[in-house]
Amino acid sequence: MQQTWIRFRSPRGDTGFGLVDGDRVIVYDGPGYTGSKPTGAVLPRDEVHLLAPCEPGKIVALWNNFHALARKLEKPVPLHPLFLMKPASSLAGPGDAIERPASYRGKIVYEGELGIVIGRKCRNVGVSEAASHIFGYTVVNDVTAAELITEDPNFPQWTRAKGYDTFGCLGPGIVTGFDWRAASVVTRLDGVERQNYPLADMVFSPEEQVSRISQDLTLMPGDVIACGTSLGVGSMKDGAVVEVSIAGIGALVNHVKG
Amino acid sequence: MQQTWIRFRSPRGDTGFGLVDGDRVIVYDGPGYTGSKPTGAVLPRDEVHLLAPCEPGKIVALWNNFHALARKLEKPVPLHPLFLMKPASSLAGPGDAIERPASYRGKIVYEGELGIVIGRKCRNVGVSEAASHIFGYTVVNDVTAAELITEDPNFPQWTRAKGYDTFGCLGPGIVTGFDWRAASVVTRLDGVERQNYPLADMVFSPEEQVSRISQDLTLMPGDVIACGTSLGVGSMKDGAVVEVSIAGIGALVNHVKG
């Protein structure tokens, strides 16, 4: 069964968790992956302000996880997921500004991606057990200060380029039981479609990612794996509005603040 | 004034925080950087089991931050700190085993380092303000599955190689007011000295690191910056005992479990 979990700021200003039920939000006392319980409160959907749907301790972000992109880059597909981490401090939610770092004048690029939200602590989990450790899926914009990656010829600065505050955009909600196999990621920049790629083209499926990455790092409830992007990455001018959407999950909209 | 803060497991099995006072521990109700208060309890120092002295949300680890190592690598010193992140899940404390990953048979190396423990939230902090955001200093063994870094020719796997559980060894305590300028990092492998380098050879001082990295990432209380290592990095066999020490802070001892 599919459910949509959100994290929100209530009209009174406090942070809440809830399950979307049509135009209502059934309020829970914690995130869906914690065994939380309904508080009894129900709020109109349009009276809550959406926040990033979880607060990951870490965001594990994959590079080169789509066949089409690997072909374009003329790189072989990897034998194991290739990843970096975006810190918890990079988190941004629906509607939040993507803030240009004060010290950086170069290109800031969008990367529309599927996000896996971990539901249970994972260490050395097999592929067949991985699905039961996935709470659900969200939409990610893995924002990147692209020119920093290669600024130093001796050390690619993936962490710095992708780790700035507001560069880890997640939302709008987390959908449980979501079938990614038939879905596509669509990114629109100022209303113009720039990415539209099928998730079926992934090199490592979500279950394989969870299994293999759990051999490397212990994944915790609320952690997010950003599955990597495919063709169509491009740069965003200050003031641009970027929307990443996956039918069945929703649309994540942010803007660039220079 | 110098103080030594520890985190420990008490004889009753619960986790505590405290200030070392000779052979006693004055127990506090939280980490030293949170404005914690004495609980009134005092424990004999030798009855508590030391844990990693803080629980960082992230460990920012520098590469190529010592002039002597840069010369040996024949690389120019960087213009900005070059860093990756080790996740919270990599944390290990004094006496803990460094666990060889099940899937990895290659070299596991020690890297003895100075660790900066952040005391206050830092974002865009100037060099002159940085000192007031540093709570104190600890010792780090930035353990690395060295052969993974270059396993994939297209993507250096720094995060994976340094991010395994137990690869982020910290301890024994956090010393406030510590003057790193005259101190050295000494690493002994099975009792034999393998590293002995002066911290005065750093490219970016702790204050410069905090200032510059805070332009990139928001640093939070309890976060750790591992200042990078210098000459003498080497591999550890299963069963080896590794001790990293800095006079004035203490000795961090761990062993490799194959």
PDB file of N, CA, C and O in Angstrom, chain A residues 92 95-106 108 143 164-167 169 189-190 236-242 253-258, chain B residues 123:
ATOM      1  N   ALA A  92      17.781  20.902   2.420  1.00  0.00           N
ATOM      2  CA  ALA A  92      16.792  21.930   2.078  1.00  0.00           C
ATOM      3  C   ALA A  92      15.484  21.222   1.740  1.00  0.00           C
ATOM      4  O   ALA A  92      15.490  20.050   1.363  1.00  0.00           O
ATOM      5  N   GLY A  95      10.375  24.382  -1.716  1.00  0.00           N
ATOM      6  CA  GLY A  95      10.213  25.832  -1.687  1.00  0.00           C
ATOM      7  C   GLY A  95      11.407  26.594  -1.160  1.00  0.00           C
ATOM      8  O   GLY A  95      11.475  27.825  -1.283  1.00  0.00           O
ATOM      9  N   ASP A  96      12.354  25.892  -0.562  1.00  0.00           N
ATOM     10  CA  ASP A  96      13.519  26.587  -0.005  1.00  0.00           C
ATOM     11  C   ASP A  96      14.398  27.149  -1.117  1.00  0.00           C
ATOM     12  O   ASP A  96      14.475  26.600  -2.220  1.00  0.00           O
ATOM     13  N   ALA A  97      15.102  28.221  -0.785  1.00  0.00           N
ATOM     14  CA  ALA A  97      16.088  28.782  -1.710  1.00  0.00           C
ATOM     15  C   ALA A  97      17.328  27.899  -1.731  1.00  0.00           C
ATOM     16  O   ALA A  97      17.753  27.390  -0.695  1.00  0.00           O
ATOM     17  N   ILE A  98      17.895  27.729  -2.914  1.00  0.00           N
ATOM     18  CA  ILE A  98      19.239  27.160  -3.079  1.00  0.00           C
ATOM     19  C   ILE A  98      20.173  28.366  -3.036  1.00  0.00           C
ATOM     20  O   ILE A  98      20.130  29.222  -3.921  1.00  0.00           O
ATOM     21  N   GLU A  99      20.958  28.472  -1.981  1.00  0.00           N
ATOM     22  CA  GLU A  99      21.742  29.694  -1.781  1.00  0.00           C
ATOM     23  C   GLU A  99      23.131  29.589  -2.404  1.00  0.00           C
ATOM     24  O   GLU A  99      23.894  28.687  -2.096  1.00  0.00           O
ATOM     25  N   ARG A 100      23.419  30.534  -3.275  1.00  0.00           N
ATOM     26  CA  ARG A 100      24.760  30.588  -3.875  1.00  0.00           C
ATOM     27  C   ARG A 100      25.781  30.889  -2.778  1.00  0.00           C
ATOM     28  O   ARG A 100      25.620  31.856  -2.031  1.00  0.00           O
ATOM     29  N   PRO A 101      26.844  30.059  -2.674  1.00  0.00           N
ATOM     30  CA  PRO A 101      27.868  30.342  -1.669  1.00  0.00           C
ATOM     31  C   PRO A 101      28.523  31.697  -1.943  1.00  0.00           C
ATOM     32  O   PRO A 101      28.790  32.042  -3.099  1.00  0.00           O
ATOM     33  N   ALA A 102      28.782  32.438  -0.879  1.00  0.00           N
ATOM     34  CA  ALA A 102      29.322  33.795  -1.019  1.00  0.00           C
ATOM     35  C   ALA A 102      30.633  33.815  -1.798  1.00  0.00           C
ATOM     36  O   ALA A 102      30.914  34.749  -2.543  1.00  0.00           O
ATOM     37  N   SER A 103      31.425  32.741  -1.653  1.00  0.00           N
ATOM     38  CA  SER A 103      32.773  32.745  -2.234  1.00  0.00           C
ATOM     39  C   SER A 103      32.828  32.144  -3.639  1.00  0.00           C
ATOM     40  O   SER A 103      33.904  31.996  -4.201  1.00  0.00           O
ATOM     41  N   TYR A 104      31.690  31.801  -4.206  1.00  0.00           N
ATOM     42  CA  TYR A 104      31.693  31.027  -5.453  1.00  0.00           C
ATOM     43  C   TYR A 104      30.892  31.743  -6.529  1.00  0.00           C
ATOM     44  O   TYR A 104      29.699  32.031  -6.329  1.00  0.00           O
ATOM     45  N   ARG A 105      31.512  32.024  -7.674  1.00  0.00           N
ATOM     46  CA  ARG A 105      30.810  32.708  -8.764  1.00  0.00           C
ATOM     47  C   ARG A 105      30.536  31.780  -9.946  1.00  0.00           C
ATOM     48  O   ARG A 105      29.971  32.213 -10.948  1.00  0.00           O
ATOM     49  N   GLY A 106      30.950  30.506  -9.849  1.00  0.00           N
ATOM     50  CA  GLY A 106      30.839  29.593 -10.985  1.00  0.00           C
ATOM     51  C   GLY A 106      29.447  28.996 -11.158  1.00  0.00           C
ATOM     52  O   GLY A 106      28.467  29.433 -10.550  1.00  0.00           O
ATOM     53  N   ILE A 108      26.296  26.653 -10.927  1.00  0.00           N
ATOM     54  CA  ILE A 108      25.586  25.798  -9.970  1.00  0.00           C
ATOM     55  C   ILE A 108      24.616  24.958 -10.799  1.00  0.00           C
ATOM     56  O   ILE A 108      23.798  25.511 -11.543  1.00  0.00           O
ATOM     57  N   VAL A 143      22.183  19.313  -5.778  1.00  0.00           N
ATOM     58  CA  VAL A 143      22.752  20.566  -6.304  1.00  0.00           C
ATOM     59  C   VAL A 143      24.274  20.553  -6.130  1.00  0.00           C
ATOM     60  O   VAL A 143      24.792  20.064  -5.121  1.00  0.00           O
ATOM     61  N   TYR A 164      27.483  22.203   0.218  1.00  0.00           N
ATOM     62  CA  TYR A 164      27.062  23.507   0.743  1.00  0.00           C
ATOM     63  C   TYR A 164      25.657  23.444   1.352  1.00  0.00           C
ATOM     64  O   TYR A 164      24.814  22.661   0.895  1.00  0.00           O
ATOM     65  N   ASP A 165      25.431  24.311   2.327  1.00  0.00           N
ATOM     66  CA  ASP A 165      24.098  24.465   2.897  1.00  0.00           C
ATOM     67  C   ASP A 165      23.092  24.706   1.760  1.00  0.00           C
ATOM     68  O   ASP A 165      23.383  25.493   0.846  1.00  0.00           O
ATOM     69  N   THR A 166      21.960  24.060   1.835  1.00  0.00           N
ATOM     70  CA  THR A 166      20.834  24.144   0.867  1.00  0.00           C
ATOM     71  C   THR A 166      21.086  23.381  -0.432  1.00  0.00           C
ATOM     72  O   THR A 166      20.235  23.416  -1.324  1.00  0.00           O
ATOM     73  N   PHE A 167      22.216  22.659  -0.557  1.00  0.00           N
ATOM     74  CA  PHE A 167      22.506  21.914  -1.793  1.00  0.00           C
ATOM     75  C   PHE A 167      21.936  20.488  -1.743  1.00  0.00           C
ATOM     76  O   PHE A 167      22.092  19.729  -2.708  1.00  0.00           O
ATOM     77  N   CYS A 169      18.531  19.163  -1.631  1.00  0.00           N
ATOM     78  CA  CYS A 169      17.077  19.421  -1.655  1.00  0.00           C
ATOM     79  C   CYS A 169      16.314  18.094  -1.707  1.00  0.00           C
ATOM     80  O   CYS A 169      16.562  17.276  -2.606  1.00  0.00           O
ATOM     81  N   LEU A 189      13.561  23.537 -15.771  1.00  0.00           N
ATOM     82  CA  LEU A 189      14.237  24.759 -15.335  1.00  0.00           C
ATOM     83  C   LEU A 189      13.464  25.934 -15.920  1.00  0.00           C
ATOM     84  O   LEU A 189      13.320  26.030 -17.151  1.00  0.00           O
ATOM     85  N   ASP A 190      12.931  26.792 -15.061  1.00  0.00           N
ATOM     86  CA  ASP A 190      12.072  27.902 -15.489  1.00  0.00           C
ATOM     87  C   ASP A 190      10.998  27.398 -16.462  1.00  0.00           C
ATOM     88  O   ASP A 190      10.726  28.019 -17.486  1.00  0.00           O
ATOM     89  N   MET A 236      22.147  26.604 -13.448  1.00  0.00           N
ATOM     90  CA  MET A 236      21.003  27.424 -13.043  1.00  0.00           C
ATOM     91  C   MET A 236      21.494  28.828 -12.747  1.00  0.00           C
ATOM     92  O   MET A 236      22.409  29.021 -11.949  1.00  0.00           O
ATOM     93  N   LYS A 237      20.853  29.802 -13.350  1.00  0.00           N
ATOM     94  CA  LYS A 237      21.194  31.194 -13.060  1.00  0.00           C
ATOM     95  C   LYS A 237      20.554  31.620 -11.736  1.00  0.00           C
ATOM     96  O   LYS A 237      19.548  31.042 -11.315  1.00  0.00           O
ATOM     97  N   ASP A 238      21.115  32.648 -11.125  1.00  0.00           N
ATOM     98  CA  ASP A 238      20.493  33.194  -9.928  1.00  0.00           C
ATOM     99  C   ASP A 238      19.056  33.605 -10.273  1.00  0.00           C
ATOM    100  O   ASP A 238      18.811  34.206 -11.324  1.00  0.00           O
ATOM    101  N   GLY A 239      18.131  33.243  -9.427  1.00  0.00           N
ATOM    102  CA  GLY A 239      16.724  33.548  -9.663  1.00  0.00           C
ATOM    103  C   GLY A 239      15.958  32.447 -10.364  1.00  0.00           C
ATOM    104  O   GLY A 239      14.724  32.462 -10.395  1.00  0.00           O
ATOM    105  N   ALA A 240      16.665  31.461 -10.923  1.00  0.00           N
ATOM    106  CA  ALA A 240      15.989  30.380 -11.657  1.00  0.00           C
ATOM    107  C   ALA A 240      15.127  29.548 -10.712  1.00  0.00           C
ATOM    108  O   ALA A 240      15.423  29.415  -9.516  1.00  0.00           O
ATOM    109  N   VAL A 241      14.051  28.992 -11.278  1.00  0.00           N
ATOM    110  CA  VAL A 241      13.182  28.074 -10.541  1.00  0.00           C
ATOM    111  C   VAL A 241      13.390  26.687 -11.122  1.00  0.00           C
ATOM    112  O   VAL A 241      13.298  26.494 -12.342  1.00  0.00           O
ATOM    113  N   VAL A 242      13.686  25.719 -10.261  1.00  0.00           N
ATOM    114  CA  VAL A 242      13.960  24.361 -10.722  1.00  0.00           C
ATOM    115  C   VAL A 242      12.960  23.410 -10.081  1.00  0.00           C
ATOM    116  O   VAL A 242      12.694  23.484  -8.879  1.00  0.00           O
ATOM    117  N   VAL A 253      10.164  21.741  -5.802  1.00  0.00           N
ATOM    118  CA  VAL A 253      10.442  23.026  -6.447  1.00  0.00           C
ATOM    119  C   VAL A 253      11.338  23.871  -5.537  1.00  0.00           C
ATOM    120  O   VAL A 253      11.057  24.018  -4.343  1.00  0.00           O
ATOM    121  N   ASN A 254      12.414  24.386  -6.117  1.00  0.00           N
ATOM    122  CA  ASN A 254      13.313  25.289  -5.394  1.00  0.00           C
ATOM    123  C   ASN A 254      13.736  26.406  -6.331  1.00  0.00           C
ATOM    124  O   ASN A 254      13.539  26.306  -7.540  1.00  0.00           O
ATOM    125  N   HIS A 255      14.318  27.448  -5.762  1.00  0.00           N
ATOM    126  CA  HIS A 255      14.820  28.536  -6.598  1.00  0.00           C
ATOM    127  C   HIS A 255      16.222  28.903  -6.140  1.00  0.00           C
ATOM    128  O   HIS A 255      16.606  28.652  -4.998  1.00  0.00           O
ATOM    129  N   VAL A 256      16.957  29.501  -7.069  1.00  0.00           N
ATOM    130  CA  VAL A 256      18.351  29.848  -6.779  1.00  0.00           C
ATOM    131  C   VAL A 256      18.416  31.298  -6.325  1.00  0.00           C
ATOM    132  O   VAL A 256      17.895  32.189  -6.986  1.00  0.00           O
ATOM    133  N   LYS A 257      19.059  31.493  -5.186  1.00  0.00           N
ATOM    134  CA  LYS A 257      19.171  32.840  -4.620  1.00  0.00           C
ATOM    135  C   LYS A 257      20.630  33.276  -4.703  1.00  0.00           C
ATOM    136  O   LYS A 257      21.516  32.637  -4.138  1.00  0.00           O
ATOM    137  N   GLY A 258      20.902  34.320  -5.467  1.00  0.00           N
ATOM    138  CA  GLY A 258      22.279  34.738  -5.714  1.00  0.00           C
ATOM    139  C   GLY A 258      22.772  35.717  -4.661  1.00  0.00           C
ATOM    140  O   GLY A 258      22.074  36.042  -3.744  1.00  0.00           O
TER     141      GLY A 258
ATOM    142  N   ARG B 123      29.255  29.107  10.735  1.00  0.00           N
ATOM    143  CA  ARG B 123      28.983  29.326   9.319  1.00  0.00           C
ATOM    144  C   ARG B 123      29.591  30.658   8.931  1.00  0.00           C
ATOM    145  O   ARG B 123      29.291  31.674   9.567  1.00  0.00           O
TER     146      ARG B 123
END
